[in-house]
PDB file of C-alpha atoms in Angstrom:
ATOM      1  CA  MET Z   1    -140.374  65.874 191.143  1.00 84.00           C
ATOM      2  CA  THR Z   2    -138.261  65.872 194.073  1.00 85.00           C
ATOM      3  CA  ASP Z   3    -134.687  67.889 193.451  1.00 83.00           C
ATOM      4  CA  ILE Z   4    -131.764  66.156 195.318  1.00 79.00           C
ATOM      5  CA  VAL Z   5    -128.457  68.358 195.373  1.00 81.00           C
ATOM      6  CA  GLN Z   6    -125.226  66.277 195.689  1.00 79.00           C
ATOM      7  CA  ARG Z   7    -123.674  67.309 199.189  1.00 91.00           C
ATOM      8  CA  GLY Z   8    -121.321  65.731 202.101  1.00 95.00           C
ATOM      9  CA  LEU Z   9    -122.445  64.913 205.630  1.00 95.00           C
ATOM     10  CA  PHE Z  10    -124.079  67.104 208.069  1.00 96.00           C
ATOM     11  CA  TYR Z  11    -122.310  66.046 211.761  1.00 97.00           C
ATOM     12  CA  GLU Z  12    -125.236  63.727 212.567  1.00 96.00           C
ATOM     13  CA  GLU Z  13    -124.967  61.999 209.390  1.00 96.00           C
ATOM     14  CA  PHE Z  14    -121.007  60.667 210.526  1.00 97.00           C
ATOM     15  CA  VAL Z  15    -121.096  57.504 212.117  1.00 97.00           C
ATOM     16  CA  VAL Z  16    -118.189  56.594 214.074  1.00 98.00           C
ATOM     17  CA  GLY Z  17    -116.604  53.071 212.340  1.00 97.00           C
ATOM     18  CA  ALA Z  18    -118.369  53.959 208.849  1.00 97.00           C
ATOM     19  CA  ARG Z  19    -115.782  52.817 205.847  1.00 98.00           C
ATOM     20  CA  TYR Z  20    -116.625  55.076 202.572  1.00 97.00           C
ATOM     21  CA  LEU Z  21    -115.324  53.568 199.724  1.00 97.00           C
ATOM     22  CA  HIS Z  22    -114.664  56.482 197.012  1.00 96.00           C
ATOM     23  CA  ARG Z  23    -115.020  55.622 193.368  1.00 96.00           C
ATOM     24  CA  PRO Z  24    -114.195  56.047 190.647  1.00 96.00           C
ATOM     25  CA  GLY Z  25    -110.372  55.922 191.378  1.00 97.00           C
ATOM     26  CA  ARG Z  26    -107.948  57.925 189.727  1.00 98.00           C
ATOM     27  CA  THR Z  27    -105.113  57.001 187.362  1.00 98.00           C
ATOM     28  CA  ALA Z  28    -101.932  59.024 187.886  1.00 98.00           C
ATOM     29  CA  THR Z  29    -100.467  60.383 184.803  1.00 98.00           C
ATOM     30  CA  GLU Z  30     -97.044  62.170 184.147  1.00 96.00           C
ATOM     31  CA  ALA Z  31     -98.623  65.004 183.391  1.00 97.00           C
ATOM     32  CA  ASP Z  32    -100.247  65.285 186.558  1.00 97.00           C
ATOM     33  CA  ASN Z  33     -96.604  64.580 188.326  1.00 97.00           C
ATOM     34  CA  VAL Z  34     -95.063  67.372 186.018  1.00 96.00           C
ATOM     35  CA  LEU Z  35     -97.961  69.992 186.264  1.00 97.00           C
ATOM     36  CA  PHE Z  36     -98.161  69.459 190.188  1.00 97.00           C
ATOM     37  CA  THR Z  37     -94.623  68.934 190.947  1.00 96.00           C
ATOM     38  CA  THR Z  38     -93.656  72.356 189.306  1.00 95.00           C
ATOM     39  CA  LEU Z  39     -97.173  74.623 190.220  1.00 97.00           C
ATOM     40  CA  THR Z  40     -96.043  73.853 193.975  1.00 97.00           C
ATOM     41  CA  MET Z  41     -92.146  74.824 193.320  1.00 96.00           C
ATOM     42  CA  ASN Z  42     -91.023  71.478 194.199  1.00 95.00           C
ATOM     43  CA  THR Z  43     -87.421  70.550 192.430  1.00 92.00           C
ATOM     44  CA  GLN Z  44     -87.088  67.395 193.389  1.00 95.00           C
ATOM     45  CA  ALA Z  45     -85.536  65.195 190.505  1.00 96.00           C
ATOM     46  CA  LEU Z  46     -86.956  62.063 191.216  1.00 96.00           C
ATOM     47  CA  HIS Z  47     -90.489  63.750 189.964  1.00 96.00           C
ATOM     48  CA  LEU Z  48     -89.008  65.758 187.127  1.00 95.00           C
ATOM     49  CA  ASP Z  49     -86.338  64.138 185.597  1.00 96.00           C
ATOM     50  CA  ALA Z  50     -86.665  60.698 184.073  1.00 95.00           C
ATOM     51  CA  ALA Z  51     -82.896  60.194 183.313  1.00 97.00           C
ATOM     52  CA  PHE Z  52     -81.703  60.545 186.669  1.00 97.00           C
ATOM     53  CA  ALA Z  53     -84.945  58.698 188.326  1.00 97.00           C
ATOM     54  CA  ALA Z  54     -83.655  55.883 186.472  1.00 97.00           C
ATOM     55  CA  THR Z  55     -80.601  55.554 188.369  1.00 97.00           C
ATOM     56  CA  GLN Z  56     -82.097  55.932 191.432  1.00 97.00           C
ATOM     57  CA  GLU Z  57     -82.606  52.601 193.907  1.00 95.00           C
ATOM     58  CA  PRO Z  58     -84.810  50.900 194.963  1.00 96.00           C
ATOM     59  CA  PHE Z  59     -87.004  52.225 192.065  1.00 96.00           C
ATOM     60  CA  GLY Z  60     -85.171  53.114 188.673  1.00 97.00           C
ATOM     61  CA  GLN Z  61     -88.088  55.373 187.530  1.00 96.00           C
ATOM     62  CA  ARG Z  62     -89.856  58.605 188.381  1.00 96.00           C
ATOM     63  CA  LEU Z  63     -91.952  58.882 191.336  1.00 97.00           C
ATOM     64  CA  MET Z  64     -95.632  60.411 192.105  1.00 98.00           C
ATOM     65  CA  ASN Z  65     -95.275  63.668 194.086  1.00 98.00           C
ATOM     66  CA  SER Z  66     -96.581  62.730 197.533  1.00 97.00           C
ATOM     67  CA  MET Z  67     -98.336  65.496 197.934  1.00 97.00           C
ATOM     68  CA  TRP Z  68    -100.290  65.175 194.640  1.00 98.00           C
ATOM     69  CA  THR Z  69    -100.722  61.561 196.166  1.00 98.00           C
ATOM     70  CA  LEU Z  70    -102.326  63.112 199.561  1.00 98.00           C
ATOM     71  CA  SER Z  71    -104.116  66.000 197.617  1.00 97.00           C
ATOM     72  CA  THR Z  72    -106.057  63.670 195.468  1.00 98.00           C
ATOM     73  CA  MET Z  73    -106.234  60.988 198.310  1.00 98.00           C
ATOM     74  CA  VAL Z  74    -108.282  63.574 200.514  1.00 97.00           C
ATOM     75  CA  GLY Z  75    -109.851  65.313 197.278  1.00 97.00           C
ATOM     76  CA  ALA Z  76    -111.389  61.868 196.069  1.00 97.00           C
ATOM     77  CA  SER Z  77    -113.796  62.026 200.032  1.00 97.00           C
ATOM     78  CA  VAL Z  78    -115.069  65.411 199.271  1.00 97.00           C
ATOM     79  CA  ALA Z  79    -118.260  64.497 197.194  1.00 94.00           C
ATOM     80  CA  GLN Z  80    -119.267  61.837 199.832  1.00 95.00           C
ATOM     81  CA  LEU Z  81    -118.225  63.297 203.047  1.00 97.00           C
ATOM     82  CA  THR Z  82    -117.665  67.092 202.988  1.00 96.00           C
ATOM     83  CA  GLN Z  83    -119.239  68.985 200.029  1.00 96.00           C
ATOM     84  CA  GLY Z  84    -121.435  71.974 201.264  1.00 95.00           C
ATOM     85  CA  THR Z  85    -121.303  70.817 204.941  1.00 96.00           C
ATOM     86  CA  LEU Z  86    -117.460  71.764 205.621  1.00 97.00           C
ATOM     87  CA  VAL Z  87    -116.800  74.819 207.303  1.00 97.00           C
ATOM     88  CA  ALA Z  88    -112.836  74.396 207.785  1.00 97.00           C
ATOM     89  CA  GLN Z  89    -110.532  71.636 207.337  1.00 96.00           C
ATOM     90  CA  LEU Z  90    -108.481  71.988 211.148  1.00 97.00           C
ATOM     91  CA  GLY Z  91    -105.861  69.714 210.291  1.00 97.00           C
ATOM     92  CA  LEU Z  92    -103.877  66.821 208.942  1.00 97.00           C
ATOM     93  CA  GLY Z  93    -101.364  64.427 210.608  1.00 96.00           C
ATOM     94  CA  ASP Z  94    -100.496  60.674 210.737  1.00 97.00           C
ATOM     95  CA  ILE Z  95     -99.302  61.280 207.359  1.00 98.00           C
ATOM     96  CA  VAL Z  96     -97.435  58.030 205.907  1.00 98.00           C
ATOM     97  CA  PHE Z  97     -96.311  56.754 202.509  1.00 98.00           C
ATOM     98  CA  PRO Z  98     -95.309  53.273 202.910  1.00 98.00           C
ATOM     99  CA  HIS Z  99     -94.816  52.586 199.070  1.00 98.00           C
ATOM    100  CA  PRO Z 100     -94.373  54.868 196.153  1.00 97.00           C
ATOM    101  CA  LEU Z 101     -97.353  55.992 193.447  1.00 98.00           C
ATOM    102  CA  PHE Z 102     -96.003  55.765 189.703  1.00 98.00           C
ATOM    103  CA  ALA Z 103     -97.613  57.231 187.146  1.00 97.00           C
ATOM    104  CA  GLY Z 104    -100.055  54.994 185.192  1.00 98.00           C
ATOM    105  CA  ASP Z 105    -101.267  53.488 188.939  1.00 98.00           C
ATOM    106  CA  THR Z 106    -104.672  53.855 189.892  1.00 98.00           C
ATOM    107  CA  LEU Z 107    -105.222  55.377 192.971  1.00 98.00           C
ATOM    108  CA  TYR Z 108    -108.320  54.236 195.103  1.00 98.00           C
ATOM    109  CA  THR Z 109    -109.437  56.005 198.393  1.00 98.00           C
ATOM    110  CA  GLU Z 110    -111.221  54.891 201.343  1.00 98.00           C
ATOM    111  CA  SER Z 111    -112.126  56.872 204.437  1.00 98.00           C
ATOM    112  CA  LEU Z 112    -113.157  55.825 208.075  1.00 98.00           C
ATOM    113  CA  VAL Z 113    -114.508  58.019 210.755  1.00 98.00           C
ATOM    114  CA  VAL Z 114    -112.723  57.383 213.245  1.00 98.00           C
ATOM    115  CA  GLU Z 115    -114.292  60.130 215.613  1.00 98.00           C
ATOM    116  CA  LYS Z 116    -116.646  62.812 216.480  1.00 98.00           C
ATOM    117  CA  ARG Z 117    -117.293  65.489 219.116  1.00 97.00           C
ATOM    118  CA  LEU Z 118    -119.845  68.394 219.043  1.00 97.00           C
ATOM    119  CA  SER Z 119    -117.616  71.921 218.658  1.00 96.00           C
ATOM    120  CA  SER Z 120    -117.620  73.524 222.509  1.00 95.00           C
ATOM    121  CA  SER Z 121    -117.144  77.029 220.933  1.00 95.00           C
ATOM    122  CA  ARG Z 122    -119.042  76.755 217.862  1.00 94.00           C
ATOM    123  CA  PRO Z 123    -122.759  76.112 218.419  1.00 91.00           C
ATOM    124  CA  GLY Z 124    -124.140  74.326 215.161  1.00 94.00           C
ATOM    125  CA  GLN Z 125    -121.245  72.533 214.048  1.00 97.00           C
ATOM    126  CA  GLY Z 126    -119.390  69.467 215.026  1.00 97.00           C
ATOM    127  CA  ILE Z 127    -115.627  68.065 214.860  1.00 98.00           C
ATOM    128  CA  CYS Z 128    -114.809  64.918 212.736  1.00 98.00           C
ATOM    129  CA  THR Z 129    -111.878  62.969 212.658  1.00 98.00           C
ATOM    130  CA  ILE Z 130    -111.687  61.088 209.631  1.00 98.00           C
ATOM    131  CA  ALA Z 131    -108.464  58.220 208.370  1.00 98.00           C
ATOM    132  CA  HIS Z 132    -108.160  58.300 204.601  1.00 98.00           C
ATOM    133  CA  THR Z 133    -106.106  55.194 203.056  1.00 98.00           C
ATOM    134  CA  GLY Z 134    -104.914  55.562 199.675  1.00 98.00           C
ATOM    135  CA  ARG Z 135    -103.947  51.860 197.717  1.00 98.00           C
ATOM    136  CA  ASN Z 136    -102.889  51.701 194.341  1.00 98.00           C
ATOM    137  CA  GLN Z 137    -104.319  48.821 191.842  1.00 98.00           C
ATOM    138  CA  ASP Z 138    -102.926  45.987 193.306  1.00 98.00           C
ATOM    139  CA  GLY Z 139    -104.671  47.296 196.635  1.00 98.00           C
ATOM    140  CA  THR Z 140    -101.112  48.256 197.825  1.00 98.00           C
ATOM    141  CA  VAL Z 141    -101.229  50.977 200.573  1.00 98.00           C
ATOM    142  CA  VAL Z 142     -99.465  53.967 198.912  1.00 98.00           C
ATOM    143  CA  ALA Z 143    -100.667  56.701 201.578  1.00 98.00           C
ATOM    144  CA  THR Z 144    -102.424  56.976 204.728  1.00 98.00           C
ATOM    145  CA  ALA Z 145    -103.574  60.484 206.719  1.00 98.00           C
ATOM    146  CA  SER Z 146    -105.606  61.623 209.456  1.00 98.00           C
ATOM    147  CA  ARG Z 147    -107.909  64.829 208.842  1.00 98.00           C
ATOM    148  CA  SER Z 148    -109.523  66.618 211.413  1.00 98.00           C
ATOM    149  CA  VAL Z 149    -112.827  68.649 209.715  1.00 98.00           C
ATOM    150  CA  LEU Z 150    -115.207  71.261 211.292  1.00 98.00           C
ATOM    151  CA  VAL Z 151    -119.133  70.532 209.869  1.00 98.00           C
ATOM    152  CA  HIS Z 152    -122.186  71.977 210.198  1.00 97.00           C
ATOM    153  CA  ARG Z 153    -124.720  70.430 212.187  1.00 96.00           C
ATOM    154  CA  MET Z 154    -128.075  69.026 209.894  1.00 93.00           C
ATOM    155  CA  PRO Z 155    -130.446  72.417 210.163  1.00 88.00           C
ATOM    156  CA  ASP Z 156    -133.385  71.532 212.344  1.00 76.00           C
ATOM    157  CA  GLY Z 157    -136.195  70.257 210.594  1.00 56.00           C
ATOM    158  CA  GLN Z 158    -134.256  69.078 207.726  1.00 64.00           C
ATOM    159  CA  GLU Z 159    -133.848  65.171 207.453  1.00 60.00           C
ATOM    160  CA  ARG Z 160    -131.747  63.712 203.995  1.00 53.00           C
ATOM    161  CA  ALA Z 161    -133.811  60.762 202.557  1.00 50.00           C
ATOM    162  CA  GLY Z 162    -131.945  57.976 202.535  1.00 46.00           C
ATOM    163  CA  ARG Z 163    -129.778  58.702 205.398  1.00 46.00           C
ATOM    164  CA  ARG Z 164    -130.437  58.263 209.190  1.00 41.00           C
TER     165      ARG Z 164
END
């Protein structure tokens, strides 16, 4: 019998131009919004106060905390891309929230590998840049972000079954 352990990609397995569709999606709940918002000490009434949010144009309802959306979008990529192979997250950038996410919406995430290079200062590691896109159940883009990660190179003599 062969044991297969779920893990992310080593540097060599990242392919520039490859797009990963992370499934299942994650349906946002009111509890997610209230818990995340209060845990992070964000007092924004648009996330916590339904009566206040109902009076605010143009949406007239509570919005999901955008940092929850970002965190969940990046988190959805971990199992496929960086689980066990990540050395460090180097940075996030180009973060945009073009449309709100609401409780009851489902967030679907995709990741595009846009660039990779070997680390010049850390032998055995490489830097990959990934563009994440989050869409709601209707396909509307609700968030985008670019993420740079430092990942391990594949150990000498190791190959991953089913991957090139």
